[in-house]
Coordinates of C-alpha atoms in Angstrom, one line a residue:
L111 CA -5.0 1.3 24.1
T112 CA -3.4 -2.2 23.4
V113 CA -3.9 -3.3 19.7
N114 CA -2.8 -6.8 18.7
G115 CA -0.5 -7.0 21.6
R116 CA 1.1 -3.6 20.8
K117 CA 0.6 -0.2 22.2
P118 CA 0.9 1.9 19.1
V119 CA -0.9 5.0 20.5
D120 CA -2.6 6.2 23.6
F121 CA -6.4 5.9 24.1
Y122 CA -7.1 8.9 22.0
G123 CA -4.2 8.2 19.6
R124 CA -2.6 11.5 20.8
T125 CA 1.1 11.8 20.3
G126 CA 1.8 15.5 20.8
G127 CA 2.8 17.9 18.0
I128 CA 6.4 18.4 19.4
I129 CA 8.8 15.7 20.5
H130 CA 12.0 17.8 20.4
G131 CA 13.5 18.3 23.9
R132 CA 11.9 15.1 25.3
P133 CA 14.4 12.3 26.5
E134 CA 15.8 10.3 23.7
S135 CA 14.1 7.1 25.1
M136 CA 10.7 8.7 24.9
R137 CA 11.4 9.9 21.3
K138 CA 12.6 6.5 20.3
T139 CA 9.3 5.1 21.7
R140 CA 7.4 7.6 19.8
R141 CA 8.9 6.5 16.5
Q142 CA 8.6 2.9 17.3
D143 CA 4.9 3.5 18.0
A144 CA 4.2 5.4 14.8
L145 CA 6.0 2.7 12.8
S146 CA 3.8 0.1 14.4
A147 CA 0.7 2.1 13.4
I148 CA 1.6 2.2 9.7
S149 CA 3.5 -1.2 9.3
R150 CA 0.7 -3.8 9.6
S151 CA 1.4 -5.6 6.2
P152 CA 1.5 -9.3 5.8
P153 CA 4.8 -11.1 6.0
H154 CA 6.8 -11.3 2.7
H155 CA 10.3 -12.0 1.5
G156 CA 12.8 -9.3 1.5
K157 CA 13.0 -6.0 3.1
T158 CA 10.0 -3.8 3.3
E159 CA 10.3 -0.6 1.3
Y160 CA 8.3 2.6 1.6
A161 CA 6.9 5.3 -0.7
I162 CA 5.9 8.9 -0.2
L163 CA 3.1 10.2 -2.6
C164 CA 4.0 13.8 -3.1
P165 CA 1.1 15.9 -4.7
E166 CA 2.2 18.0 -7.8
I167 CA 0.2 21.0 -9.2
P168 CA 1.6 22.5 -12.3
G169 CA 2.8 26.0 -11.9
M170 CA 2.6 25.8 -8.1
K171 CA 5.4 25.4 -5.7
P172 CA 4.6 23.2 -2.5
G173 CA 3.5 25.3 0.5
P174 CA 5.2 25.4 3.8
G175 CA 2.7 23.0 5.3
Y176 CA 3.6 20.3 2.6
E177 CA 7.4 20.9 3.2
A178 CA 6.8 20.5 7.0
R179 CA 4.9 17.2 6.5
K180 CA 7.5 15.7 4.2
S181 CA 10.5 16.9 6.3
G182 CA 8.7 15.3 9.3
I183 CA 8.2 11.9 7.5
M184 CA 11.6 11.8 6.3
E185 CA 13.0 12.6 9.6
F186 CA 11.1 9.7 11.1
F187 CA 12.4 7.3 8.5
S188 CA 15.9 8.6 9.1
H189 CA 15.7 8.2 12.8
C190 CA 14.5 4.5 12.2
G191 CA 17.5 4.0 9.8
L192 CA 15.1 3.4 6.8
S193 CA 16.0 6.3 4.7
S194 CA 17.7 4.0 1.9
L195 CA 14.4 2.2 1.6
V196 CA 12.2 5.3 1.0
H197 CA 11.0 6.2 -2.6
E198 CA 9.4 9.5 -3.6
I199 CA 6.6 9.6 -6.2
S200 CA 5.3 12.8 -7.7
V201 CA 1.6 12.4 -8.3
P202 CA -0.2 14.9 -10.6
V203 CA -3.3 16.1 -8.4
L204 CA -5.4 17.4 -11.2
N205 CA -4.8 14.6 -13.6
T206 CA -6.5 11.5 -12.0
A207 CA -5.8 9.1 -15.0
E208 CA -2.1 10.0 -15.0
S209 CA -1.9 9.7 -11.1
E210 CA -3.4 6.1 -11.4
R211 CA -1.0 5.3 -14.2
I212 CA 2.0 6.6 -12.2
M213 CA 0.9 4.7 -9.1
T214 CA 0.0 1.4 -10.7
G215 CA 3.4 1.5 -12.7
F216 CA 5.4 2.2 -9.6
M217 CA 3.8 -0.5 -7.5
A218 CA 4.3 -3.0 -10.4
S219 CA 8.1 -2.2 -10.5
H220 CA 8.5 -2.0 -6.8
P221 CA 6.8 -5.1 -5.3
Q222 CA 8.8 -4.7 -2.0
V223 CA 6.9 -1.4 -1.3
R224 CA 4.4 -2.4 1.4
C225 CA 3.7 1.0 3.0
L226 CA 2.6 4.3 1.2
A227 CA 2.3 7.8 2.9
T228 CA 0.3 10.5 1.2
M229 CA 1.3 14.0 2.0
D230 CA -2.2 15.4 1.7
S231 CA -5.7 14.3 2.6
R232 CA -6.1 12.3 -0.7
G233 CA -5.4 8.9 1.1
H234 CA -8.9 7.7 0.0
V235 CA -7.9 8.4 -3.6
A236 CA -4.9 6.2 -3.3
A237 CA -6.9 3.4 -1.5
D238 CA -9.3 3.4 -4.3
I239 CA -6.6 2.9 -7.0
L240 CA -5.0 0.2 -5.1
S241 CA -8.3 -1.6 -4.5
R242 CA -9.5 -1.4 -8.1
H243 CA -6.2 -2.8 -9.5
G244 CA -6.2 -5.6 -7.0
I245 CA -3.1 -4.3 -5.0
S246 CA -3.4 -5.7 -1.5
G247 CA -1.3 -5.9 1.7
I248 CA -0.4 -2.3 1.6
S249 CA -0.3 0.0 4.7
L250 CA -1.5 3.4 3.8
L251 CA -0.9 6.5 5.8
S252 CA -2.8 9.8 5.0
F253 CA -3.4 13.2 6.6
D254 CA -6.7 14.7 7.9
L255 CA -9.7 12.9 9.2
T256 CA -12.1 13.8 6.3
S257 CA -15.3 11.8 5.8
E258 CA -13.8 9.8 2.9
N259 CA -10.6 8.9 5.0
R260 CA -12.8 8.0 8.0
K261 CA -14.6 5.5 5.9
C262 CA -11.4 4.0 4.5
L263 CA -10.2 3.6 8.1
Q264 CA -13.2 1.8 9.0
D265 CA -13.1 -0.6 5.9
G266 CA -9.3 -1.1 6.4
S267 CA -8.0 0.4 3.2
I268 CA -6.2 3.2 5.2
S269 CA -4.1 1.9 8.0
A270 CA -3.6 5.3 9.9
V271 CA -4.6 9.0 9.6
I272 CA -2.7 11.9 11.1
S273 CA -5.3 14.4 12.3
L274 CA -4.0 17.9 12.5
H275 CA -7.2 19.5 14.0
P276 CA -8.1 21.9 11.2
E277 CA -10.9 23.4 13.2
L278 CA -8.4 24.4 15.9
Q279 CA -6.2 25.7 13.2
G280 CA -8.9 27.9 11.8
Y281 CA -9.9 29.1 15.3
D282 CA -6.5 30.2 16.2
A283 CA -6.1 31.9 12.8
V284 CA -9.3 33.9 13.1
K285 CA -8.5 34.7 16.7
A286 CA -5.1 36.1 15.8
A287 CA -6.6 38.2 12.9
I288 CA -9.2 39.7 15.1
H289 CA -6.7 40.7 17.8
C290 CA -4.4 42.1 15.2
L291 CA -7.2 44.1 13.3
L292 CA -9.4 45.2 16.0
Y293 CA -7.0 45.5 19.0
N294 CA -3.8 46.2 17.1
D295 CA -2.3 43.4 19.1
C296 CA -0.5 41.6 16.3
G297 CA 2.1 40.1 18.6
K298 CA 5.4 38.6 17.5
E299 CA 4.2 34.9 17.7
N300 CA 3.1 34.0 14.2
S301 CA 3.0 30.2 14.7
H302 CA 1.1 27.9 17.0
R303 CA 2.0 24.4 18.2
M304 CA -0.8 22.0 17.3
P305 CA -1.7 18.7 18.8
I306 CA -1.3 15.8 16.6
D307 CA -3.4 12.6 16.7
I308 CA -2.7 9.3 15.1
I309 CA -6.0 7.7 14.3
V310 CA -6.2 4.0 13.6
A311 CA -9.4 1.8 13.2
E312 CA -9.2 0.7 16.9
N313 CA -9.3 4.1 18.4
L314 CA -11.5 5.8 15.8
P315 CA -14.7 5.2 17.7
Y316 CA -13.3 7.1 20.6
H317 CA -12.0 10.0 18.7
R318 CA -14.1 13.2 18.8
K319 CA -15.8 13.6 15.4
I320 CA -14.6 16.7 13.7
Y321 CA -16.2 16.3 10.2
T322 CA -19.8 15.7 9.7
E323 CA -20.8 12.9 7.3

C-alpha cells in the first residue's frame, strides 16, 4: 500500500508482533515505516517533539500490558534517536476534567509537540479534547480498534491505531484455560506471540472489522 508516495505499512497494515532476530536493515525499515505512519503533521519551525499519555488510576499500579506498550514505544524512539524529544504525561483516567486541564496546559507550554501517543484505547478522548480546544496539526496514535477510535481514524483526528487483536487474545486465553482445567494440560508456555496491525485511514477499509458499531 502506497500512501502519499510512502509505504508506511503493508496492504493490511500488518507489521508482525516480534521484530527481534530479524536483520537490522529490516528492523530499521520497520521503525521508519512506523514513524511515517504517526508523523504526518504540517511543517513547522524547530524540532518536532513527542509526548506519551500515560493513564493513571489512583491506588492501582500499571499492569504488565501497559508496561510492555510503554517499553515498546520508548524503545522505538530510542532506536530512532529521539529519546531526548519525548515527554511523558500522567493523565488521571477517572477524572475527565483534570485530564483535560493537564493535556491543554501541557500543549500550551510545549508548542513543539506535534505527536501524541496514548498508552491505552482512549485515543478518541484525547482527540475530542484537542478538537474542542482548537489544537490542530497533531498526529495522534492510539491502541485498539474500538468503534470510537475507528470513527476518529475516518475523520482524521487519529492518525494511526495499533490493533492487538483482542478477540484472538481472548480465544487463546479461554483455550489455554480449558486445556488446563479439563485435560490437565497446563503446559509451560504462558505467553503467546500476537500479530500487531498498524491501522491508518488508507488501509482501514481493507482491515477485517473486529468490533461492531
